[in-house]
Every structure is written in structure tokens, then in C-alpha cells.
Coordinates of C-alpha atoms in Angstrom, one line a residue:
X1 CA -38.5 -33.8 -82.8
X2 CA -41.7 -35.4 -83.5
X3 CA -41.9 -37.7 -87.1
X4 CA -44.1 -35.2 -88.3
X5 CA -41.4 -32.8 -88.2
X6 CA -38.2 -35.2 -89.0
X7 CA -40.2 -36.1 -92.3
X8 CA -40.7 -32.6 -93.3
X9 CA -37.1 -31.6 -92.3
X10 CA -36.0 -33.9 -95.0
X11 CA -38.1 -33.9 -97.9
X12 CA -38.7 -31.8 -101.2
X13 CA -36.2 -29.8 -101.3
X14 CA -34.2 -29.6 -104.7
X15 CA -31.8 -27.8 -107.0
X16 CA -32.6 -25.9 -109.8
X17 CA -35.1 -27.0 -112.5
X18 CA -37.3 -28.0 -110.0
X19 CA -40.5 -26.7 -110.6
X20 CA -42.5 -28.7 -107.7
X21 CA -43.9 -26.5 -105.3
X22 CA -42.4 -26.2 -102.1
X23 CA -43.7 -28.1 -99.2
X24 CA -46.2 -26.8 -96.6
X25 CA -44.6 -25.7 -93.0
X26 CA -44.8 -28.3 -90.4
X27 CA -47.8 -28.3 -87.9
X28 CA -46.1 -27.1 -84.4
X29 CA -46.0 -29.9 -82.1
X30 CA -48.7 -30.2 -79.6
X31 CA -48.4 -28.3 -76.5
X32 CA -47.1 -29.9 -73.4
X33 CA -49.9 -27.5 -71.1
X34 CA -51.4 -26.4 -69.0
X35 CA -54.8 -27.9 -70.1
X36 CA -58.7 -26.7 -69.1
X37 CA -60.2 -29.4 -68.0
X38 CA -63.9 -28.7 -68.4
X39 CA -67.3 -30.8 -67.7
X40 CA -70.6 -31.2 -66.4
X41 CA -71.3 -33.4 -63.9
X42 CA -75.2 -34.7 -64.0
X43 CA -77.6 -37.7 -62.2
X44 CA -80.6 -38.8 -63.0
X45 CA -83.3 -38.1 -61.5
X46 CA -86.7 -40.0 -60.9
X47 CA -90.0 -38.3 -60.4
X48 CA -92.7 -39.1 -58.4
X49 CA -96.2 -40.0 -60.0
X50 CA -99.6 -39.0 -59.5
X51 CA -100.0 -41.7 -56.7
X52 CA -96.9 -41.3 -55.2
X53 CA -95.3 -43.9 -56.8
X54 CA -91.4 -43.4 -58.5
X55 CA -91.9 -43.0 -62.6
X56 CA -89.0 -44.2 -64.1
X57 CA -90.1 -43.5 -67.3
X58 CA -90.2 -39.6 -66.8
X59 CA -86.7 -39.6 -65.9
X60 CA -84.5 -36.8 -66.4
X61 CA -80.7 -35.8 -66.0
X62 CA -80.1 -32.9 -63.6
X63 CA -77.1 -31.2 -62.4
X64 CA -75.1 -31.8 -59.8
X65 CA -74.7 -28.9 -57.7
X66 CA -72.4 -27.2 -55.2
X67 CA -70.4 -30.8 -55.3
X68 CA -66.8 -31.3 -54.7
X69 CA -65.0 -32.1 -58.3
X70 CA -61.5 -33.3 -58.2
X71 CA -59.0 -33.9 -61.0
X72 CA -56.7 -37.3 -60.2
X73 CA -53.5 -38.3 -61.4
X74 CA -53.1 -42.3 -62.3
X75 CA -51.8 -42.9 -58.9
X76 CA -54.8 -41.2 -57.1
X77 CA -52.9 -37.7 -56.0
X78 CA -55.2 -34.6 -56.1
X79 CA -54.0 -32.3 -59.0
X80 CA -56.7 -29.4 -59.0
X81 CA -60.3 -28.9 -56.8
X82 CA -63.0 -27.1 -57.6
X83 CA -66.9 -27.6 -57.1
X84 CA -69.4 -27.8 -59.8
X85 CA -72.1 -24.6 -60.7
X86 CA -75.7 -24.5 -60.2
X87 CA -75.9 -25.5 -63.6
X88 CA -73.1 -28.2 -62.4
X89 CA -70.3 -27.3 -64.4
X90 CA -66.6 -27.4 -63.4
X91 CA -63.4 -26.8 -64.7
X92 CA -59.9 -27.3 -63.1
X93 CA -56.4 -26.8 -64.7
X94 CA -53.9 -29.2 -65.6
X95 CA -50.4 -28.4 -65.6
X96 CA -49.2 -30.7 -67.8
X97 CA -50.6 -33.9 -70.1
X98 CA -50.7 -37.1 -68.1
X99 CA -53.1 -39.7 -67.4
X100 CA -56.0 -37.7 -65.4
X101 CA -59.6 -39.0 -63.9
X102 CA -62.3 -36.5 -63.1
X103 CA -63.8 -37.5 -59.6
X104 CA -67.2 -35.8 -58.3
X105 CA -68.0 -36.2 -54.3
X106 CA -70.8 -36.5 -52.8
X107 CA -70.6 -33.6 -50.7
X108 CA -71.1 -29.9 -50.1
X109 CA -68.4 -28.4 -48.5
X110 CA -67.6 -24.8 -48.2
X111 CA -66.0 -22.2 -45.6
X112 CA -65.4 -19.1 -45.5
X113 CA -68.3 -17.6 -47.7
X114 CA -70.0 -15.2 -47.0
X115 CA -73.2 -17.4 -47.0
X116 CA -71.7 -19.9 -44.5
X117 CA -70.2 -23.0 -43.4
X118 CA -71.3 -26.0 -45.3
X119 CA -70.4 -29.3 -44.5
X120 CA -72.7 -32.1 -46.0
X121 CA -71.4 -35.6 -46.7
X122 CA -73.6 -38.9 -48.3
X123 CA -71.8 -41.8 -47.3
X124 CA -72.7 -45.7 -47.4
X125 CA -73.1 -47.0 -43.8
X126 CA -73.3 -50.7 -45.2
X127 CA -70.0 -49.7 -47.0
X128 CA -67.4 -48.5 -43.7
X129 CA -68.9 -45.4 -44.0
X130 CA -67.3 -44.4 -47.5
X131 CA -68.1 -40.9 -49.1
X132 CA -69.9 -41.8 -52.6
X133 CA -68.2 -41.1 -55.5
X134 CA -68.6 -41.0 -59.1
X135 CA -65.5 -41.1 -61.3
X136 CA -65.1 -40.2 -65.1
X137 CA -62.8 -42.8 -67.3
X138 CA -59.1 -42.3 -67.3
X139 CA -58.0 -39.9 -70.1
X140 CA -55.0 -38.2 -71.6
X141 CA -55.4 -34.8 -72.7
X142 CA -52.9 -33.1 -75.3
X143 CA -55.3 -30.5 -75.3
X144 CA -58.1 -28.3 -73.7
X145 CA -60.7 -31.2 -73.0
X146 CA -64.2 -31.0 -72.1
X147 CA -65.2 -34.5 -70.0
X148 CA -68.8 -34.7 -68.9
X149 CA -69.6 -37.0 -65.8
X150 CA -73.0 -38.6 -65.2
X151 CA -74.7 -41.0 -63.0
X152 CA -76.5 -43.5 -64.2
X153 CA -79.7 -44.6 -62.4
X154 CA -79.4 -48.5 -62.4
X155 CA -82.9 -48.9 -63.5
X156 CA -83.2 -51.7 -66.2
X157 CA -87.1 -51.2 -66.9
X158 CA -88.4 -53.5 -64.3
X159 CA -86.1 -53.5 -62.0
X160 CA -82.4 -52.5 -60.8
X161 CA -79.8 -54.1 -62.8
X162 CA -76.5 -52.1 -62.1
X163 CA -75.2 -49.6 -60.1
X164 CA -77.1 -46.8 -58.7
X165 CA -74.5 -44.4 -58.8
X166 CA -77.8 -41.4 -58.8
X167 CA -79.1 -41.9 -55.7
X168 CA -76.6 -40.8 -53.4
X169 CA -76.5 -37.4 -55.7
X170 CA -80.2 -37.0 -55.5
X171 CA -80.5 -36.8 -52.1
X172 CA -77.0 -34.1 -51.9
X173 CA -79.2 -32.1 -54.8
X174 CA -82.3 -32.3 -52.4
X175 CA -80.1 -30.9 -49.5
X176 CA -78.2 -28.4 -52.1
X177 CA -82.2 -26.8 -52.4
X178 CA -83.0 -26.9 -48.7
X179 CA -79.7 -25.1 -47.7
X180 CA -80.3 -22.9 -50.4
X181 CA -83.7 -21.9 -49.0
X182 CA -81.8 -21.0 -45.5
X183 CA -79.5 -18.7 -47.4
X184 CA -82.3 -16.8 -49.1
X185 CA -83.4 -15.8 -45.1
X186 CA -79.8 -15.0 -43.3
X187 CA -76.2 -16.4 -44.0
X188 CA -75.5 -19.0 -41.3
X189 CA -72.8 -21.6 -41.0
X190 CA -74.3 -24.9 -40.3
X191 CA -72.8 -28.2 -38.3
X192 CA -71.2 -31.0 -40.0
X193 CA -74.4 -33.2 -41.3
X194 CA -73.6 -37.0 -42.3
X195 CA -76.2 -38.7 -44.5
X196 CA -76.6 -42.6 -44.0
X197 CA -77.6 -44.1 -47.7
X198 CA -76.8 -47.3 -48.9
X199 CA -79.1 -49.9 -51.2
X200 CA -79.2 -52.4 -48.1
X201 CA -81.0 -49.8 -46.1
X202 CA -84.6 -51.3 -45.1
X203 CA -87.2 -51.2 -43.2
X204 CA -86.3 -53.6 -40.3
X205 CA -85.0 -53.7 -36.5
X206 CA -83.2 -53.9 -33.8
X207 CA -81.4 -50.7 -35.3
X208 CA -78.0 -51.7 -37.1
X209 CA -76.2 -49.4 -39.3
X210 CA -73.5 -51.8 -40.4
X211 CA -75.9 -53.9 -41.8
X212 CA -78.8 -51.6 -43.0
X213 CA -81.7 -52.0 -40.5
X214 CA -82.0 -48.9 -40.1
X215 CA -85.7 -48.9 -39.5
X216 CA -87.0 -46.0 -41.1
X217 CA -85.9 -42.9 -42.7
X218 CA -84.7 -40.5 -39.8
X219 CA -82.8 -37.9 -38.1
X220 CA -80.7 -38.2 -34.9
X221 CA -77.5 -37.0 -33.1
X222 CA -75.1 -40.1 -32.1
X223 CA -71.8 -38.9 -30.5
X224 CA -72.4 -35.3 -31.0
X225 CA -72.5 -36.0 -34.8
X226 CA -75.4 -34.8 -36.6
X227 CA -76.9 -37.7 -38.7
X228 CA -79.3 -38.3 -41.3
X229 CA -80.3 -41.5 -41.9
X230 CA -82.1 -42.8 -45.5
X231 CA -84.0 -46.1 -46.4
X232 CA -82.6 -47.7 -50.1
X233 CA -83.7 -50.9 -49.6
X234 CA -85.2 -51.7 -53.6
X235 CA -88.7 -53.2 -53.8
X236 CA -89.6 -52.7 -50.3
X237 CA -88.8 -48.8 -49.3
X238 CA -86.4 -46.3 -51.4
X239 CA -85.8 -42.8 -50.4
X240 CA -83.1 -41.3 -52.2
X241 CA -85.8 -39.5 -55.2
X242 CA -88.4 -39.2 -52.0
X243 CA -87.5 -36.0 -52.6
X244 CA -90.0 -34.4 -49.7
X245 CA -88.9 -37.0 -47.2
X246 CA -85.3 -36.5 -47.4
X247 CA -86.0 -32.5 -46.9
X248 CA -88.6 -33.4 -43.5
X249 CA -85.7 -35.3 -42.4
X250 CA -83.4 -32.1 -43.2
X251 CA -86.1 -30.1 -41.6
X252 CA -85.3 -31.7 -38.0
X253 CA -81.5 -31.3 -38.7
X254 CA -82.6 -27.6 -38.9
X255 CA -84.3 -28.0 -35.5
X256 CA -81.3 -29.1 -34.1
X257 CA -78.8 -26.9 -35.2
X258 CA -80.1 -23.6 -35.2
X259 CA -83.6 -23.9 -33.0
X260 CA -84.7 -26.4 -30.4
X261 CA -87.1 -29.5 -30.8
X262 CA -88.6 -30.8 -27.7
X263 CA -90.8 -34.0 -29.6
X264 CA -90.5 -37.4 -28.2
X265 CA -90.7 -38.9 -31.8
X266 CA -92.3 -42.8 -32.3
X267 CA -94.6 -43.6 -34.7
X268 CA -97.4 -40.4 -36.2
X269 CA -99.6 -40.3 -38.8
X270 CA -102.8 -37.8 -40.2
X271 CA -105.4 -38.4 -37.7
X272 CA -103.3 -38.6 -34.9
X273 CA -103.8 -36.9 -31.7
X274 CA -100.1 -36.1 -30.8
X275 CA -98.7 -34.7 -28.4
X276 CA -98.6 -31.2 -29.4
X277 CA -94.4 -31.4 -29.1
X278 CA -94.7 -34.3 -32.0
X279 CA -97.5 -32.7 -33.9
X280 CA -95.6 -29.5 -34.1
X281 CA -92.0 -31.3 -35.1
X282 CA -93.3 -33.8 -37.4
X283 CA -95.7 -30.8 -39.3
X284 CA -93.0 -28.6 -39.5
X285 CA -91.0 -31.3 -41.3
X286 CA -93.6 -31.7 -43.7
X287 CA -94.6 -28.0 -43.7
X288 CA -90.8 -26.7 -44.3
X289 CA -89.7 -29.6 -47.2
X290 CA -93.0 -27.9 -49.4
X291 CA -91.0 -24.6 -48.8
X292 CA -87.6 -26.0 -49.0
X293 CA -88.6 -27.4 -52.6
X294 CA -91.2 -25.1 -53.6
X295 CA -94.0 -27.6 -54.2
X296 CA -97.0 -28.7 -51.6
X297 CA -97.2 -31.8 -52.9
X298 CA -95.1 -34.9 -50.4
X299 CA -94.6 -38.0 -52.0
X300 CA -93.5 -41.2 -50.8
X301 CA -93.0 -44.1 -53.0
X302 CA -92.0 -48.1 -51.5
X303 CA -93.1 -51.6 -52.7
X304 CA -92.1 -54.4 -55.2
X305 CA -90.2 -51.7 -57.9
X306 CA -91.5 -48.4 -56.1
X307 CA -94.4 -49.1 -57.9
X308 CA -96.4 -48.3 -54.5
X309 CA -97.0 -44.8 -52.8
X310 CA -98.9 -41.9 -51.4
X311 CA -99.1 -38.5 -52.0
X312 CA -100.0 -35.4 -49.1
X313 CA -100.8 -31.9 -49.9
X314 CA -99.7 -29.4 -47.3
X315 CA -101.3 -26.8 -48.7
X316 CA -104.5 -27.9 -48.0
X317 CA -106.0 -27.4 -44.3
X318 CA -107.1 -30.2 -41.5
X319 CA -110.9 -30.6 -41.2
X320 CA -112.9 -31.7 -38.5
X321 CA -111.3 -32.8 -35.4
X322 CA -108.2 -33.0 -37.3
X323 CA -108.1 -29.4 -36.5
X324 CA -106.1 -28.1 -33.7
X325 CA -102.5 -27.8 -31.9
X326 CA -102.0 -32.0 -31.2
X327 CA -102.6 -32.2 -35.2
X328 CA -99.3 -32.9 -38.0
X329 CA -101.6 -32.2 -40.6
X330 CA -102.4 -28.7 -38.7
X331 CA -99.1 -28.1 -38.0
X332 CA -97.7 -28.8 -41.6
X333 CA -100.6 -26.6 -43.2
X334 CA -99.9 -23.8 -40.8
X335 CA -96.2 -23.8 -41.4
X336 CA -96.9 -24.3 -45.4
X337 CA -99.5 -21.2 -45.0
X338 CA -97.2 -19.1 -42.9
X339 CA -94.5 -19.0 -45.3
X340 CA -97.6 -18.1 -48.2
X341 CA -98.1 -15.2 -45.8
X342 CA -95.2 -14.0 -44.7
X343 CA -92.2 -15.3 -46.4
X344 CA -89.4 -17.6 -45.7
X345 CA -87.5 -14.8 -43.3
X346 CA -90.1 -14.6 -40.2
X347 CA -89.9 -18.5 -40.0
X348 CA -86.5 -18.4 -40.0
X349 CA -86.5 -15.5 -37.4
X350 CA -89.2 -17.4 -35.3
X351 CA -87.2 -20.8 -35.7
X352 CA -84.5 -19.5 -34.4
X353 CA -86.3 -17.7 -31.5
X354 CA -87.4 -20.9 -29.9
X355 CA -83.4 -22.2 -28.8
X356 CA -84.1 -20.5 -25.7
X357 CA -87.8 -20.4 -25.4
X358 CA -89.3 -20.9 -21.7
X359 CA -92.3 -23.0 -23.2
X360 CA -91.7 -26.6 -25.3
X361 CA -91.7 -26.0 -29.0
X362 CA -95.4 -26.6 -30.0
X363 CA -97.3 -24.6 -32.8
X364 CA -97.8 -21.9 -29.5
X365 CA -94.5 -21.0 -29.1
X366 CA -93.8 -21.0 -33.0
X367 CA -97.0 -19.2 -33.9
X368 CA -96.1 -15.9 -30.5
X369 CA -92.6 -15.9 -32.4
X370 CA -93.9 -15.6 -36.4
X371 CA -96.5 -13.1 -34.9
X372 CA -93.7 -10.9 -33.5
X373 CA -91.5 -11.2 -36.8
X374 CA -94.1 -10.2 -39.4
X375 CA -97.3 -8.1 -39.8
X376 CA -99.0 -10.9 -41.5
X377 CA -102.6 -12.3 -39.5
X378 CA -100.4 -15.5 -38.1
X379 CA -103.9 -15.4 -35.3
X380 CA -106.4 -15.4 -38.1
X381 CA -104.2 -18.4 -39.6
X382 CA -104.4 -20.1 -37.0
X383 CA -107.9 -19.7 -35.7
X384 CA -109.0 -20.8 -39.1
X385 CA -107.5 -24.5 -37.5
X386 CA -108.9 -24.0 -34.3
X387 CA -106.4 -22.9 -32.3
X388 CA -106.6 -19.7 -29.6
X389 CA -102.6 -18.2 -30.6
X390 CA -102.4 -15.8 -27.3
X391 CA -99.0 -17.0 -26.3
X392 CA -96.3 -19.5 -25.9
X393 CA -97.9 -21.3 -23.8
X394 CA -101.4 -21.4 -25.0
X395 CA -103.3 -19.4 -22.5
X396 CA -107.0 -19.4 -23.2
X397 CA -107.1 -22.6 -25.8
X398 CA -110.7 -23.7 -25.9
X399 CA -110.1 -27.1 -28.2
X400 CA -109.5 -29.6 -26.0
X401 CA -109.1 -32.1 -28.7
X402 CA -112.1 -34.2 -26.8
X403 CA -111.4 -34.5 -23.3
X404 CA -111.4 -31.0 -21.0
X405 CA -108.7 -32.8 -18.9
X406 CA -106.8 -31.7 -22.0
X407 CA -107.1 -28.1 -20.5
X408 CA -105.4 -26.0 -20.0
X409 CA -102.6 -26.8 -22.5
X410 CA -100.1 -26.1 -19.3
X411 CA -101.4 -26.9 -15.6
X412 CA -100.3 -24.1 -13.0
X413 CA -98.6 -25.5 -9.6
X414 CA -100.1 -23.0 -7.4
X415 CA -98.9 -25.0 -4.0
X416 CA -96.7 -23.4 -1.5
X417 CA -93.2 -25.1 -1.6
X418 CA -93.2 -28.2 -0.4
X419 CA -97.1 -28.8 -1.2
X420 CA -98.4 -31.4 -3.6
X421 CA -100.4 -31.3 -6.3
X422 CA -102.1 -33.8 -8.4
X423 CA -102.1 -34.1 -12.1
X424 CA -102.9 -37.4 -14.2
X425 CA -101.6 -38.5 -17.7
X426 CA -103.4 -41.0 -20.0
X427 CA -103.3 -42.9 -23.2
X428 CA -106.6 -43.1 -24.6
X429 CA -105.3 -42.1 -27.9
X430 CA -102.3 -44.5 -28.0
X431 CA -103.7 -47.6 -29.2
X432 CA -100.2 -48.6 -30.4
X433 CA -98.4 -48.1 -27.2
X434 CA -96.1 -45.3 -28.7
X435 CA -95.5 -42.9 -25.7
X436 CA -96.4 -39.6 -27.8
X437 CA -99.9 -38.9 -28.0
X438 CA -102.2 -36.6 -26.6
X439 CA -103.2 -36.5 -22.7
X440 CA -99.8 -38.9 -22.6
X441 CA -98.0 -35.8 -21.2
X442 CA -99.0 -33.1 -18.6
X443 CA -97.2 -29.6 -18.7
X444 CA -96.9 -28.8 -15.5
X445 CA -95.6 -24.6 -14.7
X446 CA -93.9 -23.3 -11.9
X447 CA -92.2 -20.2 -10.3
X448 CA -89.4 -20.0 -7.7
X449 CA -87.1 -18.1 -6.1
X450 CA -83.0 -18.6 -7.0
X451 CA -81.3 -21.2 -5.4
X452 CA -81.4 -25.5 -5.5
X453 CA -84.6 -27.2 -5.6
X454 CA -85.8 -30.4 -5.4
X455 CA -89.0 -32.0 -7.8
X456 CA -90.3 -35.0 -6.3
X457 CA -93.2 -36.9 -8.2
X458 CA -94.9 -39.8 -6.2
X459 CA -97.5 -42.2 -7.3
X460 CA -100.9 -41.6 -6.5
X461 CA -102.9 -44.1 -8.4
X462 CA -105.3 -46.5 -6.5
X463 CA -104.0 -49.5 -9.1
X464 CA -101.4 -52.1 -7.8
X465 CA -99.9 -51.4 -11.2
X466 CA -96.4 -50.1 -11.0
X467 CA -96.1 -47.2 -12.1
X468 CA -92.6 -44.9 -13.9
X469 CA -92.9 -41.8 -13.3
X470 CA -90.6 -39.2 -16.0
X471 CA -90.1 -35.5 -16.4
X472 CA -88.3 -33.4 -18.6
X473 CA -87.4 -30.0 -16.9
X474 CA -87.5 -26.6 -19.3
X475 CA -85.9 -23.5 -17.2
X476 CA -87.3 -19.8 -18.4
X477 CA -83.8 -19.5 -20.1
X478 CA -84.8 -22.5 -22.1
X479 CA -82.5 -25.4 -20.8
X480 CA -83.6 -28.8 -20.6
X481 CA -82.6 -31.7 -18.2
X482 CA -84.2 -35.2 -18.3
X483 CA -85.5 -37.0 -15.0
X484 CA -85.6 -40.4 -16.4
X485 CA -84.9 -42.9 -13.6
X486 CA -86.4 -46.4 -13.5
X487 CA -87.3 -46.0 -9.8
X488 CA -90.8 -47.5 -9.4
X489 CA -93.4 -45.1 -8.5
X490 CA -91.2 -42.3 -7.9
X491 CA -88.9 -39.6 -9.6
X492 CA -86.9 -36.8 -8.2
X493 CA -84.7 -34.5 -9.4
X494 CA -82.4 -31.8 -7.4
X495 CA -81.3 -28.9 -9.4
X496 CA -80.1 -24.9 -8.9
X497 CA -82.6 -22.8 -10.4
X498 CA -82.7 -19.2 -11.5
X499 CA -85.7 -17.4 -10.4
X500 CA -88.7 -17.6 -12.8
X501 CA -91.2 -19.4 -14.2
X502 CA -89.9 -23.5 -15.1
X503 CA -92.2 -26.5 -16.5
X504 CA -92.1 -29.9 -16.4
X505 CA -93.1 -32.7 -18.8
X506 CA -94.2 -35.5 -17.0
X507 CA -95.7 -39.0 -18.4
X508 CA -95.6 -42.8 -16.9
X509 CA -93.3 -45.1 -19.0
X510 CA -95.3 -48.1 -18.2
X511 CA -98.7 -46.3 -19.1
X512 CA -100.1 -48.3 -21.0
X513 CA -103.3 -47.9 -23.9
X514 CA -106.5 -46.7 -22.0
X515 CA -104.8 -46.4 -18.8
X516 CA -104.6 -43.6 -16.3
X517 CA -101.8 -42.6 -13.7
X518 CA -101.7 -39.6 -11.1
X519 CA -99.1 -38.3 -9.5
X520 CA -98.4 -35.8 -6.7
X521 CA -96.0 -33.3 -7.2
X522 CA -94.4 -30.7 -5.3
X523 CA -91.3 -28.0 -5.4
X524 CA -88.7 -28.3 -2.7

């Protein structure tokens, strides 16, 4: 028995001539449970400004959505799951009163709906790779109990001065929206996708998780493990409320998981004359996080308190000789305008198409797909850039982005087996050494009957130079396999083939800016 009730038990009552009114019935004693414990879970959230720049003082709290929520005892066991609402609330049972802590992960994890597979995790690669978490106090309920959780940002005004507990759920409520966009085109279970974030993540290199040199924001599969790293290193480059960055990066995930991307990556930019692999990877990035968060506009913010930045609009198109299929800013207009035209469902369709595409994944093979999946004018879209969209290879392109060696966009090997052929790569667009612009690369197409064949490529340059020769085979079914040798002047590779038409890739490694090399090459 309680006091309350003892005290009552014993007091008031009387024997006759007493005229006191009775006493009031006990209160019942609290309940022992179960208990609803219910909550929203929130971050806060840092907009971009006009210039690109992060505007702390336009911050907001959002919810945390699609997150794992877990209800601990004192001694850490799991009593109850559940994950929070798009509006992020949660609420778990408790079976009986004890000392409980609400925990919120950092993840999206799901299986068995009938949306798909979801497995999204934001851990700290400084930090042995720990999931993020954010924990409420420790608290005793006697009854039903509502207990909010939010994460703070860390700013202090001018600069960070505790933890920023936000960041790692900004980025899992960017990739809440992008998955979300996928699910509006087909249900599709996705691979496991680990997110690299910590606050020591910078700008710098040799490459080195543990430590945070991770040198840029970037997507890439190490081990068969999907992985997303992010840049958080304050006053010189934070991602986490990059909001457009961290969904480009998703944007390649994509590519991996349920398409194909061919690009050799390194350093691009607006103005660039890619290759039209890179132009069409890094502009669908940009292209698909507009769509992904339903705004145009991609921000970037870094500097001495974020205070720096830049700002591109997708929706607006290339001009001049910024116009055509080695362009980003092409690529990332068409893909933005595409989706204007036609809806988020044909990309998705033609995305998923180019897995086993015979030709590399450029705008070409991405434009022949959208055109099959929708009635929308995907050629008049694209001929308002520049580009002749006939087919997947890009028969009868007349913009030869300044040099007619640039023509046609694939070279046909017309030789009898066993005959040469020459074709020359060249890097007059690669001041900066980077290996991926245009004229750096030579498609090369040809047909052969079923059985094993050997690709030899020689050297044919008159330079003393050493040369590396490198291809990348594509079968018709849309299989890859690298020829990457360091064998001076020379690269072979032996292979069974199916008949059909194959291409090739082929570059110099040791090309260098300005310079030309020519090979002979020939089917065995």
C-alpha cells in the first residue's frame, strides 16, 4: 500500500456525534503499465543562401523520417522498435515502468514492403565506423509519456561550438527524398548503401578514411560494398546541408545499382569538354538531385564558416559551345528537362534499360531509351543542345565539339580479321592531365562471329615517347572487361565472344596535355 492510501485507511472516521464530513476516496495507485511511449524525433536543418553559401540564421527543425527509433532499458537492452513517420513521429510500448532512453538511428532500414528493400546507414568513418545516433535523456514513466528528440545543429553564431548531432540526419533526410522519388516510378529493393560522414572529413589526399582525407565528396564501391562518401570538414568544405550534392552523389549510387555507368570520373566542371561517358554521369547527377528534391537550383557552400559558395541552375540550358553530348551542363539540363517532359517513370525505365546496353552510357544511349519509354519530343529536346539523337551510338552527330577527328562519335573497324586499323586519341582539352576529356578516348565498333578472339593494340606513333595503351571492352549483351596492363606500347586481350557487334574504349595512360598517340588495332 502506497502512504497515500495507509493515511486514508486510518483517518476520520468517528462514532456518533460526529458531524465532519466523511473523507474523500483514495486516488488509485498508479499503474504499473504498459506505457505509450510517444515522440517526435527532429534536426535542424540549414538552408542554402542566394550565393550558395549555408544561412544559419534561416534555420529550421525538420522531421526525421523513415529512421530507426528504439526504446532502451538502463542497461542498453532493446525493449520496443519502431521507425519514425513522415512527419517523424514514433511511438513504442512499454511493458512496464523502468528507467527507459529513446534512441533514434541514423538509418533507413526496411524489408519486406511492398515498396522495397531499404538499407541506408550514416556512419562516422573517423569514428570505427559507428552508426550515428541521437539519444533522448533517461526517464521513468508512471504513465503514458510523450518524449520529443531533437538534434541540435552545433552552430554557436559564428562558428561550431558543440556537437553536430544534425548533420548526419540531414544527409539520411536527403536520401529519405531521393528513395522516395524512386518509389513514386516502380517498387525496387535497393543494395546496402553505407554513408561516410564525419566532422574530420576534408578536402585532402592521399585518400584515408580512418583519418578523414577523403578528398572530395564521392561515390564508389570498395569490397562489393556500396559507399558514399561526404566532406564535414568545418570552415574549409561541409556537405551534410549540401543538400543537391549529397543526392548527385546518390544519383551515382543509382547508376550502380539498378543501371550501368561507364564514366572514368577525375576532376569536371561547366565548360568542360568531357568525355561524353563523364559528361553524361556527372549531368545526370546533377540533373536527377533537381528531380530527387524538386528544386533546379544546386548549391554548394565551403570556406571559413560556410560563408563561401556557388549556386547552378539545371533548368536552364548550355549556350554556345557549351552545347552538345561531351557537355555536364548539357547533360544535367537534358535530364532536368526530360523529367519536365515526361515524368519521373520513363527515366527510370530508360535508367534501367542501359544495364545491358551494347553502347557506353552517354546522353545517346540514355536519350534512344527515354525516346522508346515516352511519347514526349526527347529529339526536339535534344536538338535544341545540339545533339543528332538517332541512336545509341550516335549515328549521324554533326557537332564535333571543334575538331572533326571527333567524328563519328564511334569509329567502325571495317578490317578483315587479323587487319589493322589506325585510330589516334589526344588531349587537347585536358590541360590538367585528368584522363577524361574529349578526343582522350576513341570508340572503336566491331562485329564477329562466336568463338575466342584476340584484341591486340600496338603503338603507331612516330614519338620515342612511350606510350600505354588501355581499352575497356563492352560486348552487345552489355558486359564489360578492362585491358589495363602496364605493358609499354602494347595491349592485348583474349576473350570468347558471342557473335555481334562489341566496342572498345581505348586511350594512352601516359598521354599527356596536347599530345597525340595512334594505335593499330586489329581482331584476331
Amino acid at each position: 500500500m502506497s502512504l497515500v492510501a495507509a493515511l486514508a485507511a486510518c483517518g476520520g472516521g468517528g462514532g456518533g456525534g460526529n458531524n465532519t464530513a466523511p473523507s474523500p476516496p483514495p486516488p488509485p495507485p498508479p499503474s504499473s503499465g504498459p506505457y505509450t511511449i510517444t515522440g517526435v524525433a527532429t534536426y535542424v536543418s540549414v538552408p542554402s543562401s542566394s550565393s550558395g553559401s549555408l544561412n544559419y540564421a534561416a534555420s529550421t527543425d525538420k522531421p526525421i523520417r523513415g529512421a530507426t527509433v528504439q526504446l532502451l532499458s538502463s542497461n542498453g537492452t532493446v525493449l520496443a522498435t519502431t521507425t519514425t513517420s513522415t512527419a517523424g513521429a514514433y511511438s513504442v510500448s512499454l511493458p512496464t515502468s523502468q528507467a527507459v532512453m529513446v534512441r533514434v538511428r541514423a538509418e533507413i532500414k526496411r524489408t519486406g514492403t511492398t515498396t522495397g528493400d531499404r538499407d541506408i546507414q550514416i556512419v562516422d568513418n573517423t569514428g570505427g565506423n559507428a552508426l550515428y545516433v541521437l539519444d533522448s535523456t533517461a526517464f521513468t514513466p508512471t504513465a503514458d509519456t510523450m518524449q520529443n528528440v531533437r538534434a541540435a545543429s552545433g552552430w554557436g553564431g559564428s562558428s561550431y561550438t558543440s556537437t553536430r548531432a544534425a548533420g548526419p540526419f540531414s544527409i539520411l533526410d536527403t536520401l529519405y527524398s531521393a528513395q522516395a522519388k524512386i518509389e513514386s516510378a516502380a517498387p525496387v529493393s535497393l543494395p546496402t548503401l553505407k554513408v561516410y560522414w564525419s566532422v574530420n572529413n576534408k578536402p585532402t589526399s592521399p585518400f584515408n578514411a580512418a583519418t578523414g582525407a577523403v578528398i572530395t565528396s564521392f561515390f564508389t564501391v570498395t569490397g562489393g560494398v556500396r559507399s558514399l562518401y561526404l566532406l564535414g570538414a568545418a570552415d574549409t568544405d561541409t556537405d551534410e546541408y549540401d543538400t543537391h550534392v549529397v543526392a548527385h552523389e546518390f544519383g551515382h549510387y543509382l547508376q550502380n545499382a539498378i543501371s550501368r555507368d561507364d564514366s572514368v570520373g577525375a576532376s569536371h566542371g561547366s565548360g568542360d569538354k568531357l568525355d561524353a561517358r563523364v559528361a553524361f554521369s556527372e549531368g545526370w547527377g546533377n540533373g536527377w538531385s533537381g528531380i530527387a528534391l524538386g528544386s533546379p537550383i544546386y548549391s554548394d557552400s565551403f570556406g571559413p564558416g560556410q560563408s563561401r559558395g556557388f549556386n547552378l541552375d539545371v533548368s536552364q540550358p548550355a549556350t554556345g559551345a557549351d552545347r552538345g553530348w561531351y557537355s555536364e551542363t548539357t547533360s544535367q539540363y537534358l535530364v532536368w528537362s526530360s523529367n519536365a517532359a515526361a515524368g519521373f517513370a520513363p527515366i527510370y525505365t530508360a535508367l534501367t534499360a542501359l544495364r545491358t546496353s551494347p553502347a557506353y552510357t552517354t546522353l545517346y544511349n540514355f536519350g534512344t531509351a527515354l525516346k522508346a519509354a515516352t511519347a514526349a519530343d526527347i529529339t526536339g529536346l535534344y536538338a535544341s543542345q545540339n545533339i543528332v539523337l538517332a541512336d545509341a551510338f550516335g549515328t549521324g552527330e554533326t557537332n564535333n565539339g571543334g575538331n572533326a577527328a571527333n567524328l563519328p562519335v564511334y569509329k567502325i573497324h571495317a578490317a578483315a580479321a587479323g587487319v589493322a586499323q589506325n585510330y589516334c586519341v589526344r588531349a587537347e582539352n585536358d590541360s590538367g592531365n585528368d584522363g577524361n576529356k574529349l578526343g582522350e578516348y576513341v570508340y572503336i565498333r566491331f562485329s564477329v562471329a562466336a568463338g575466342t578472339h584476340t584484341l591486340t593494340v600496338t603503338r603507331t606513333s612516330s614519338t620515342t615517347t612511350p606510350t600505354d595503351p588501355d581499352f575497356v571492352l563492352l560486348t552487345s549483351a552489355g558486359a564489360k572487361t578492362s585491358a589495363e596492363s602496364s605493358t609499354d606500347n602494347l595491349e592485348t586481350l583474349s576473350i570468347a565472344l558471342p557473335t555481334g557487334t562489341h566496342a572498345i574504349a581505348l586511350s594512352d595512360f601516359k598521354l599527356t596535355f596536347n599530345g597525340t598517340s595512334c594505335f593499330d588495332f586489329k581482331v584476331d
